[in-house]
Amino acid sequence: MKYFIDPDIRKAETLPGSFYQSEEVFNQIKEKIFAKSWQWVGDSHSLLPLTDYAHPINLLDHYLDEPVLLTRDTNQHINAQSNICTHRANILIHQPGKMKKLTCMYHGRRFAMDGKMEYMPEFKEVENFPRACDHLHQFAVKNWFEHLFVGLDPTFDLGNTLDVMSRKVGFLNLDRFKRDAATSKDYLVNCHWALYCDNYLEGFHIPFVHKDLNAILDYESYTTELYDHMNLQIGYATGADQPFDLPKDHEDYGKQIAAYYFWLFPNMMFNFYPWGLSVNVVKPISPNKTRVSFITYLPGDQEMSTSAQVLMDKVEREDEFVVEGVHRGLKSRFYQTGRFSPTKEKGVHHFQSLLCKFLED
Ligand code: FES
Ligand SMILES: [Fe+2]
């Protein structure tokens, strides 16, 4: 199926219902978008707390389902590689822990921490061994203030995105941020993952859907900035809440900024508030079901107030209510496509354009 979003937002139509319902499109998105881009997997403090350490993860359960092994070697070098033994495809490492070598428990094949095949019993007579593919397959990995991103086969670089993020929020001493389990949680939403992102990508609905949030955000000032595979929404404080204390040399110095909402294509959100960071990862399960993981990071000396927790949870429930409604609405025989507001829906237009571009390639 071919989808098209006109680059001119004034002329463009939104994606039709079939996009969100089709199993075929859902599977195409998996290979053409998720396997070709980047996924945030967590922070290296939590995942790889020590040197000579390996941590297996499954990249996007129920979707990509790709076994990935993260390692930190003696020299602090971090690798992301396939967690599949190159002999007969056994899962190589099952539990995170300290180790100096990666040894398969099935027939004893041994790899260095960087995935190089070092030893295999009973293979002396084998010709042309080891081949390049007998070492562990290596994935692209990017480390931004301890946040790790893995790309299975990415077609674009993450560098520009991370540079913009550093420019905007680098002043926050992100190295001091720690994952906070108590305020992190998952939500299961009955909608297509892209609908959840569509909704996130506009502040248009805030006065209609989020009355409490609207009271502390200045709707008129709300802005969206577009970058290559990322966009940034900026929420301004009305005065009811404490804005960021921006340093003098910051490009936004003098503005009363209450939140920086970064969205990274295709499914990641980094929401920075004066109290800390909430990372949201939108995980496709089926065309009708999505898991959204909220992971909180707090600076060493801060905590997330109860009122901030209550507000975040309330806003999430309000968003779920609308996206689940839209998900049902798109199935109607009588809905075709919609149009975009050029002033308020630039982010959604950006996202839908990227979806189409990747599906085309
Ligand atoms: S599958 Fe790993 S050594 Fe045989
Ligand atoms: Fe919302």
PDB file of N, CA, C and O in Angstrom, residues 164-226:
ATOM      1  N   VAL A 164      21.425  18.717  19.147  1.00  0.00           N
ATOM      2  CA  VAL A 164      20.368  19.689  19.469  1.00  0.00           C
ATOM      3  C   VAL A 164      19.923  19.498  20.917  1.00  0.00           C
ATOM      4  O   VAL A 164      19.749  20.468  21.672  1.00  0.00           O
ATOM      5  N   MET A 165      19.749  18.252  21.316  1.00  0.00           N
ATOM      6  CA  MET A 165      19.325  17.987  22.698  1.00  0.00           C
ATOM      7  C   MET A 165      20.363  18.504  23.693  1.00  0.00           C
ATOM      8  O   MET A 165      20.015  19.112  24.712  1.00  0.00           O
ATOM      9  N   SER A 166      21.638  18.315  23.372  1.00  0.00           N
ATOM     10  CA  SER A 166      22.698  18.810  24.269  1.00  0.00           C
ATOM     11  C   SER A 166      22.650  20.334  24.369  1.00  0.00           C
ATOM     12  O   SER A 166      22.820  20.906  25.441  1.00  0.00           O
ATOM     13  N   ARG A 167      22.408  20.980  23.224  1.00  0.00           N
ATOM     14  CA  ARG A 167      22.345  22.436  23.204  1.00  0.00           C
ATOM     15  C   ARG A 167      21.218  22.951  24.101  1.00  0.00           C
ATOM     16  O   ARG A 167      21.331  23.948  24.788  1.00  0.00           O
ATOM     17  N   LYS A 168      20.108  22.252  24.084  1.00  0.00           N
ATOM     18  CA  LYS A 168      18.925  22.701  24.827  1.00  0.00           C
ATOM     19  C   LYS A 168      18.965  22.304  26.297  1.00  0.00           C
ATOM     20  O   LYS A 168      18.578  23.083  27.160  1.00  0.00           O
ATOM     21  N   VAL A 169      19.358  21.075  26.585  1.00  0.00           N
ATOM     22  CA  VAL A 169      19.242  20.600  27.975  1.00  0.00           C
ATOM     23  C   VAL A 169      20.567  20.124  28.572  1.00  0.00           C
ATOM     24  O   VAL A 169      20.595  19.618  29.697  1.00  0.00           O
ATOM     25  N   GLY A 170      21.663  20.317  27.821  1.00  0.00           N
ATOM     26  CA  GLY A 170      22.977  19.899  28.320  1.00  0.00           C
ATOM     27  C   GLY A 170      23.365  20.591  29.621  1.00  0.00           C
ATOM     28  O   GLY A 170      24.114  20.059  30.424  1.00  0.00           O
ATOM     29  N   PHE A 171      22.788  21.777  29.835  1.00  0.00           N
ATOM     30  CA  PHE A 171      23.135  22.546  31.043  1.00  0.00           C
ATOM     31  C   PHE A 171      22.628  21.886  32.325  1.00  0.00           C
ATOM     32  O   PHE A 171      22.986  22.277  33.431  1.00  0.00           O
ATOM     33  N   LEU A 172      21.784  20.880  32.186  1.00  0.00           N
ATOM     34  CA  LEU A 172      21.148  20.278  33.367  1.00  0.00           C
ATOM     35  C   LEU A 172      22.031  19.279  34.125  1.00  0.00           C
ATOM     36  O   LEU A 172      21.558  18.634  35.048  1.00  0.00           O
ATOM     37  N   ASN A 173      23.282  19.151  33.752  1.00  0.00           N
ATOM     38  CA  ASN A 173      24.149  18.144  34.395  1.00  0.00           C
ATOM     39  C   ASN A 173      23.511  16.766  34.333  1.00  0.00           C
ATOM     40  O   ASN A 173      23.255  16.132  35.359  1.00  0.00           O
ATOM     41  N   LEU A 174      23.254  16.338  33.131  1.00  0.00           N
ATOM     42  CA  LEU A 174      22.521  15.083  32.944  1.00  0.00           C
ATOM     43  C   LEU A 174      23.269  13.875  33.506  1.00  0.00           C
ATOM     44  O   LEU A 174      22.662  12.841  33.771  1.00  0.00           O
ATOM     45  N   ASP A 175      24.561  14.016  33.689  1.00  0.00           N
ATOM     46  CA  ASP A 175      25.336  12.917  34.276  1.00  0.00           C
ATOM     47  C   ASP A 175      24.848  12.563  35.680  1.00  0.00           C
ATOM     48  O   ASP A 175      25.037  11.446  36.143  1.00  0.00           O
ATOM     49  N   ARG A 176      24.249  13.551  36.346  1.00  0.00           N
ATOM     50  CA  ARG A 176      23.806  13.303  37.734  1.00  0.00           C
ATOM     51  C   ARG A 176      22.423  12.652  37.786  1.00  0.00           C
ATOM     52  O   ARG A 176      21.950  12.280  38.853  1.00  0.00           O
ATOM     53  N   PHE A 177      21.751  12.556  36.658  1.00  0.00           N
ATOM     54  CA  PHE A 177      20.394  12.004  36.656  1.00  0.00           C
ATOM     55  C   PHE A 177      20.421  10.501  36.935  1.00  0.00           C
ATOM     56  O   PHE A 177      21.221   9.781  36.367  1.00  0.00           O
ATOM     57  N   LYS A 178      19.495  10.075  37.802  1.00  0.00           N
ATOM     58  CA  LYS A 178      19.418   8.643  38.121  1.00  0.00           C
ATOM     59  C   LYS A 178      18.006   8.129  37.846  1.00  0.00           C
ATOM     60  O   LYS A 178      17.027   8.811  38.112  1.00  0.00           O
ATOM     61  N   ARG A 179      17.973   6.912  37.377  1.00  0.00           N
ATOM     62  CA  ARG A 179      16.682   6.273  37.112  1.00  0.00           C
ATOM     63  C   ARG A 179      15.925   6.106  38.424  1.00  0.00           C
ATOM     64  O   ARG A 179      16.501   5.675  39.420  1.00  0.00           O
ATOM     65  N   ASP A 180      14.651   6.425  38.410  1.00  0.00           N
ATOM     66  CA  ASP A 180      13.839   6.313  39.622  1.00  0.00           C
ATOM     67  C   ASP A 180      12.734   5.280  39.398  1.00  0.00           C
ATOM     68  O   ASP A 180      11.739   5.557  38.711  1.00  0.00           O
ATOM     69  N   ALA A 181      12.931   4.099  40.001  1.00  0.00           N
ATOM     70  CA  ALA A 181      11.996   2.995  39.761  1.00  0.00           C
ATOM     71  C   ALA A 181      10.610   3.303  40.324  1.00  0.00           C
ATOM     72  O   ALA A 181       9.595   2.943  39.723  1.00  0.00           O
ATOM     73  N   ALA A 182      10.570   4.001  41.462  1.00  0.00           N
ATOM     74  CA  ALA A 182       9.293   4.213  42.154  1.00  0.00           C
ATOM     75  C   ALA A 182       8.289   4.978  41.298  1.00  0.00           C
ATOM     76  O   ALA A 182       7.082   4.746  41.389  1.00  0.00           O
ATOM     77  N   THR A 183       8.773   5.898  40.466  1.00  0.00           N
ATOM     78  CA  THR A 183       7.832   6.712  39.686  1.00  0.00           C
ATOM     79  C   THR A 183       7.792   6.286  38.212  1.00  0.00           C
ATOM     80  O   THR A 183       7.164   6.948  37.395  1.00  0.00           O
ATOM     81  N   SER A 184       8.472   5.193  37.865  1.00  0.00           N
ATOM     82  CA  SER A 184       8.442   4.703  36.476  1.00  0.00           C
ATOM     83  C   SER A 184       7.321   3.684  36.344  1.00  0.00           C
ATOM     84  O   SER A 184       7.076   2.915  37.272  1.00  0.00           O
ATOM     85  N   LYS A 185       6.619   3.699  35.239  1.00  0.00           N
ATOM     86  CA  LYS A 185       5.558   2.695  35.057  1.00  0.00           C
ATOM     87  C   LYS A 185       5.192   2.505  33.593  1.00  0.00           C
ATOM     88  O   LYS A 185       5.551   3.335  32.745  1.00  0.00           O
ATOM     89  N   ASP A 186       4.498   1.414  33.323  1.00  0.00           N
ATOM     90  CA  ASP A 186       4.048   1.112  31.957  1.00  0.00           C
ATOM     91  C   ASP A 186       2.536   1.292  31.856  1.00  0.00           C
ATOM     92  O   ASP A 186       1.819   1.020  32.817  1.00  0.00           O
ATOM     93  N   TYR A 187       2.088   1.715  30.680  1.00  0.00           N
ATOM     94  CA  TYR A 187       0.650   1.817  30.408  1.00  0.00           C
ATOM     95  C   TYR A 187       0.350   0.975  29.180  1.00  0.00           C
ATOM     96  O   TYR A 187       1.111   1.009  28.206  1.00  0.00           O
ATOM     97  N   LEU A 188      -0.741   0.228  29.222  1.00  0.00           N
ATOM     98  CA  LEU A 188      -1.182  -0.512  28.038  1.00  0.00           C
ATOM     99  C   LEU A 188      -2.323   0.268  27.408  1.00  0.00           C
ATOM    100  O   LEU A 188      -3.297   0.608  28.085  1.00  0.00           O
ATOM    101  N   VAL A 189      -2.183   0.576  26.136  1.00  0.00           N
ATOM    102  CA  VAL A 189      -3.181   1.427  25.490  1.00  0.00           C
ATOM    103  C   VAL A 189      -3.771   0.670  24.292  1.00  0.00           C
ATOM    104  O   VAL A 189      -3.028   0.049  23.523  1.00  0.00           O
ATOM    105  N   ASN A 190      -5.090   0.747  24.156  1.00  0.00           N
ATOM    106  CA  ASN A 190      -5.760   0.043  23.054  1.00  0.00           C
ATOM    107  C   ASN A 190      -5.797   0.915  21.807  1.00  0.00           C
ATOM    108  O   ASN A 190      -6.842   1.424  21.409  1.00  0.00           O
ATOM    109  N   CYS A 191      -4.626   1.091  21.213  1.00  0.00           N
ATOM    110  CA  CYS A 191      -4.560   1.869  19.977  1.00  0.00           C
ATOM    111  C   CYS A 191      -3.289   1.508  19.233  1.00  0.00           C
ATOM    112  O   CYS A 191      -2.408   0.843  19.771  1.00  0.00           O
ATOM    113  N   HIS A 192      -3.213   1.950  17.991  1.00  0.00           N
ATOM    114  CA  HIS A 192      -2.011   1.786  17.185  1.00  0.00           C
ATOM    115  C   HIS A 192      -0.921   2.697  17.746  1.00  0.00           C
ATOM    116  O   HIS A 192      -1.208   3.825  18.151  1.00  0.00           O
ATOM    117  N   TRP A 193       0.326   2.226  17.742  1.00  0.00           N
ATOM    118  CA  TRP A 193       1.414   3.010  18.356  1.00  0.00           C
ATOM    119  C   TRP A 193       1.553   4.395  17.717  1.00  0.00           C
ATOM    120  O   TRP A 193       1.877   5.366  18.398  1.00  0.00           O
ATOM    121  N   ALA A 194       1.318   4.474  16.398  1.00  0.00           N
ATOM    122  CA  ALA A 194       1.518   5.758  15.713  1.00  0.00           C
ATOM    123  C   ALA A 194       0.464   6.786  16.120  1.00  0.00           C
ATOM    124  O   ALA A 194       0.715   7.990  16.089  1.00  0.00           O
ATOM    125  N   LEU A 195      -0.710   6.316  16.536  1.00  0.00           N
ATOM    126  CA  LEU A 195      -1.741   7.248  17.003  1.00  0.00           C
ATOM    127  C   LEU A 195      -1.340   7.882  18.322  1.00  0.00           C
ATOM    128  O   LEU A 195      -1.617   9.052  18.585  1.00  0.00           O
ATOM    129  N   TYR A 196      -0.677   7.065  19.143  1.00  0.00           N
ATOM    130  CA  TYR A 196      -0.191   7.609  20.409  1.00  0.00           C
ATOM    131  C   TYR A 196       0.812   8.731  20.128  1.00  0.00           C
ATOM    132  O   TYR A 196       0.798   9.776  20.765  1.00  0.00           O
ATOM    133  N   CYS A 197       1.681   8.505  19.105  1.00  0.00           N
ATOM    134  CA  CYS A 197       2.669   9.539  18.746  1.00  0.00           C
ATOM    135  C   CYS A 197       1.988  10.753  18.113  1.00  0.00           C
ATOM    136  O   CYS A 197       2.323  11.901  18.441  1.00  0.00           O
ATOM    137  N   ASP A 198       1.041  10.515  17.211  1.00  0.00           N
ATOM    138  CA  ASP A 198       0.300  11.631  16.593  1.00  0.00           C
ATOM    139  C   ASP A 198      -0.205  12.584  17.671  1.00  0.00           C
ATOM    140  O   ASP A 198      -0.057  13.800  17.586  1.00  0.00           O
ATOM    141  N   ASN A 199      -0.803  11.989  18.691  1.00  0.00           N
ATOM    142  CA  ASN A 199      -1.403  12.789  19.753  1.00  0.00           C
ATOM    143  C   ASN A 199      -0.344  13.550  20.549  1.00  0.00           C
ATOM    144  O   ASN A 199      -0.509  14.731  20.869  1.00  0.00           O
ATOM    145  N   TYR A 200       0.754  12.858  20.807  1.00  0.00           N
ATOM    146  CA  TYR A 200       1.847  13.502  21.570  1.00  0.00           C
ATOM    147  C   TYR A 200       2.407  14.702  20.825  1.00  0.00           C
ATOM    148  O   TYR A 200       2.871  15.668  21.446  1.00  0.00           O
ATOM    149  N   LEU A 201       2.369  14.630  19.483  1.00  0.00           N
ATOM    150  CA  LEU A 201       3.103  15.600  18.673  1.00  0.00           C
ATOM    151  C   LEU A 201       2.379  16.927  18.448  1.00  0.00           C
ATOM    152  O   LEU A 201       2.811  17.718  17.620  1.00  0.00           O
ATOM    153  N   GLU A 202       1.295  17.143  19.128  1.00  0.00           N
ATOM    154  CA  GLU A 202       0.662  18.466  19.042  1.00  0.00           C
ATOM    155  C   GLU A 202       0.168  18.909  20.419  1.00  0.00           C
ATOM    156  O   GLU A 202      -0.323  18.106  21.195  1.00  0.00           O
ATOM    157  N   GLY A 203       0.309  20.207  20.647  1.00  0.00           N
ATOM    158  CA  GLY A 203      -0.205  20.785  21.882  1.00  0.00           C
ATOM    159  C   GLY A 203      -1.603  21.367  21.654  1.00  0.00           C
ATOM    160  O   GLY A 203      -2.211  21.938  22.554  1.00  0.00           O
ATOM    161  N   PHE A 204      -2.080  21.200  20.427  1.00  0.00           N
ATOM    162  CA  PHE A 204      -3.400  21.701  20.008  1.00  0.00           C
ATOM    163  C   PHE A 204      -4.503  21.243  20.960  1.00  0.00           C
ATOM    164  O   PHE A 204      -5.424  21.985  21.305  1.00  0.00           O
ATOM    165  N   HIS A 205      -4.399  19.967  21.392  1.00  0.00           N
ATOM    166  CA  HIS A 205      -5.483  19.402  22.201  1.00  0.00           C
ATOM    167  C   HIS A 205      -5.390  19.774  23.689  1.00  0.00           C
ATOM    168  O   HIS A 205      -6.312  19.477  24.444  1.00  0.00           O
ATOM    169  N   ILE A 206      -4.292  20.398  24.096  1.00  0.00           N
ATOM    170  CA  ILE A 206      -4.094  20.617  25.536  1.00  0.00           C
ATOM    171  C   ILE A 206      -5.258  21.371  26.203  1.00  0.00           C
ATOM    172  O   ILE A 206      -5.803  20.894  27.203  1.00  0.00           O
ATOM    173  N   PRO A 207      -5.709  22.519  25.649  1.00  0.00           N
ATOM    174  CA  PRO A 207      -6.814  23.218  26.340  1.00  0.00           C
ATOM    175  C   PRO A 207      -8.116  22.415  26.351  1.00  0.00           C
ATOM    176  O   PRO A 207      -8.950  22.611  27.233  1.00  0.00           O
ATOM    177  N   PHE A 208      -8.275  21.516  25.374  1.00  0.00           N
ATOM    178  CA  PHE A 208      -9.531  20.754  25.291  1.00  0.00           C
ATOM    179  C   PHE A 208      -9.495  19.512  26.174  1.00  0.00           C
ATOM    180  O   PHE A 208     -10.487  19.167  26.804  1.00  0.00           O
ATOM    181  N   VAL A 209      -8.342  18.856  26.198  1.00  0.00           N
ATOM    182  CA  VAL A 209      -8.257  17.543  26.846  1.00  0.00           C
ATOM    183  C   VAL A 209      -7.646  17.608  28.243  1.00  0.00           C
ATOM    184  O   VAL A 209      -8.013  16.840  29.122  1.00  0.00           O
ATOM    185  N   HIS A 210      -6.685  18.506  28.422  1.00  0.00           N
ATOM    186  CA  HIS A 210      -5.928  18.528  29.686  1.00  0.00           C
ATOM    187  C   HIS A 210      -6.145  19.848  30.424  1.00  0.00           C
ATOM    188  O   HIS A 210      -5.321  20.752  30.357  1.00  0.00           O
ATOM    189  N   LYS A 211      -7.248  19.944  31.142  1.00  0.00           N
ATOM    190  CA  LYS A 211      -7.564  21.216  31.815  1.00  0.00           C
ATOM    191  C   LYS A 211      -6.503  21.600  32.848  1.00  0.00           C
ATOM    192  O   LYS A 211      -6.102  22.768  32.939  1.00  0.00           O
ATOM    193  N   ASP A 212      -6.034  20.619  33.620  1.00  0.00           N
ATOM    194  CA  ASP A 212      -5.068  20.938  34.684  1.00  0.00           C
ATOM    195  C   ASP A 212      -3.710  21.330  34.103  1.00  0.00           C
ATOM    196  O   ASP A 212      -3.063  22.253  34.575  1.00  0.00           O
ATOM    197  N   LEU A 213      -3.308  20.606  33.062  1.00  0.00           N
ATOM    198  CA  LEU A 213      -2.035  20.932  32.423  1.00  0.00           C
ATOM    199  C   LEU A 213      -2.129  22.306  31.772  1.00  0.00           C
ATOM    200  O   LEU A 213      -1.202  23.117  31.836  1.00  0.00           O
ATOM    201  N   ASN A 214      -3.266  22.575  31.188  1.00  0.00           N
ATOM    202  CA  ASN A 214      -3.472  23.846  30.498  1.00  0.00           C
ATOM    203  C   ASN A 214      -3.340  25.038  31.448  1.00  0.00           C
ATOM    204  O   ASN A 214      -2.921  26.118  31.041  1.00  0.00           O
ATOM    205  N   ALA A 215      -3.674  24.803  32.712  1.00  0.00           N
ATOM    206  CA  ALA A 215      -3.606  25.892  33.696  1.00  0.00           C
ATOM    207  C   ALA A 215      -2.163  26.322  33.964  1.00  0.00           C
ATOM    208  O   ALA A 215      -1.924  27.461  34.361  1.00  0.00           O
ATOM    209  N   ILE A 216      -1.217  25.425  33.729  1.00  0.00           N
ATOM    210  CA  ILE A 216       0.175  25.801  34.032  1.00  0.00           C
ATOM    211  C   ILE A 216       1.003  26.035  32.768  1.00  0.00           C
ATOM    212  O   ILE A 216       2.170  26.366  32.841  1.00  0.00           O
ATOM    213  N   LEU A 217       0.399  25.823  31.588  1.00  0.00           N
ATOM    214  CA  LEU A 217       1.116  26.079  30.333  1.00  0.00           C
ATOM    215  C   LEU A 217       0.482  27.260  29.604  1.00  0.00           C
ATOM    216  O   LEU A 217      -0.732  27.411  29.584  1.00  0.00           O
ATOM    217  N   ASP A 218       1.356  28.050  28.980  1.00  0.00           N
ATOM    218  CA  ASP A 218       0.870  29.186  28.216  1.00  0.00           C
ATOM    219  C   ASP A 218       0.624  28.725  26.767  1.00  0.00           C
ATOM    220  O   ASP A 218       1.557  28.599  25.984  1.00  0.00           O
ATOM    221  N   TYR A 219      -0.634  28.462  26.476  1.00  0.00           N
ATOM    222  CA  TYR A 219      -1.015  27.861  25.189  1.00  0.00           C
ATOM    223  C   TYR A 219      -0.551  28.699  24.005  1.00  0.00           C
ATOM    224  O   TYR A 219      -0.086  28.179  22.997  1.00  0.00           O
ATOM    225  N   GLU A 220      -0.651  30.017  24.115  1.00  0.00           N
ATOM    226  CA  GLU A 220      -0.314  30.900  22.991  1.00  0.00           C
ATOM    227  C   GLU A 220       1.171  30.825  22.626  1.00  0.00           C
ATOM    228  O   GLU A 220       1.549  30.973  21.473  1.00  0.00           O
ATOM    229  N   SER A 221       2.020  30.605  23.616  1.00  0.00           N
ATOM    230  CA  SER A 221       3.468  30.602  23.348  1.00  0.00           C
ATOM    231  C   SER A 221       3.991  29.248  22.889  1.00  0.00           C
ATOM    232  O   SER A 221       5.115  29.152  22.396  1.00  0.00           O
ATOM    233  N   TYR A 222       3.218  28.197  23.107  1.00  0.00           N
ATOM    234  CA  TYR A 222       3.650  26.820  22.803  1.00  0.00           C
ATOM    235  C   TYR A 222       4.219  26.728  21.383  1.00  0.00           C
ATOM    236  O   TYR A 222       3.611  27.199  20.432  1.00  0.00           O
ATOM    237  N   THR A 223       5.425  26.166  21.245  1.00  0.00           N
ATOM    238  CA  THR A 223       6.039  26.110  19.913  1.00  0.00           C
ATOM    239  C   THR A 223       6.503  24.697  19.552  1.00  0.00           C
ATOM    240  O   THR A 223       6.714  23.856  20.434  1.00  0.00           O
ATOM    241  N   THR A 224       6.659  24.470  18.262  1.00  0.00           N
ATOM    242  CA  THR A 224       7.201  23.197  17.761  1.00  0.00           C
ATOM    243  C   THR A 224       8.353  23.508  16.818  1.00  0.00           C
ATOM    244  O   THR A 224       8.189  24.304  15.888  1.00  0.00           O
ATOM    245  N   GLU A 225       9.506  22.917  17.070  1.00  0.00           N
ATOM    246  CA  GLU A 225      10.661  23.080  16.185  1.00  0.00           C
ATOM    247  C   GLU A 225      10.928  21.732  15.518  1.00  0.00           C
ATOM    248  O   GLU A 225      10.960  20.708  16.192  1.00  0.00           O
ATOM    249  N   LEU A 226      11.129  21.763  14.191  1.00  0.00           N
ATOM    250  CA  LEU A 226      11.350  20.509  13.465  1.00  0.00           C
ATOM    251  C   LEU A 226      12.831  20.328  13.129  1.00  0.00           C
ATOM    252  O   LEU A 226      13.492  21.266  12.685  1.00  0.00           O
TER     253      LEU A 226
END
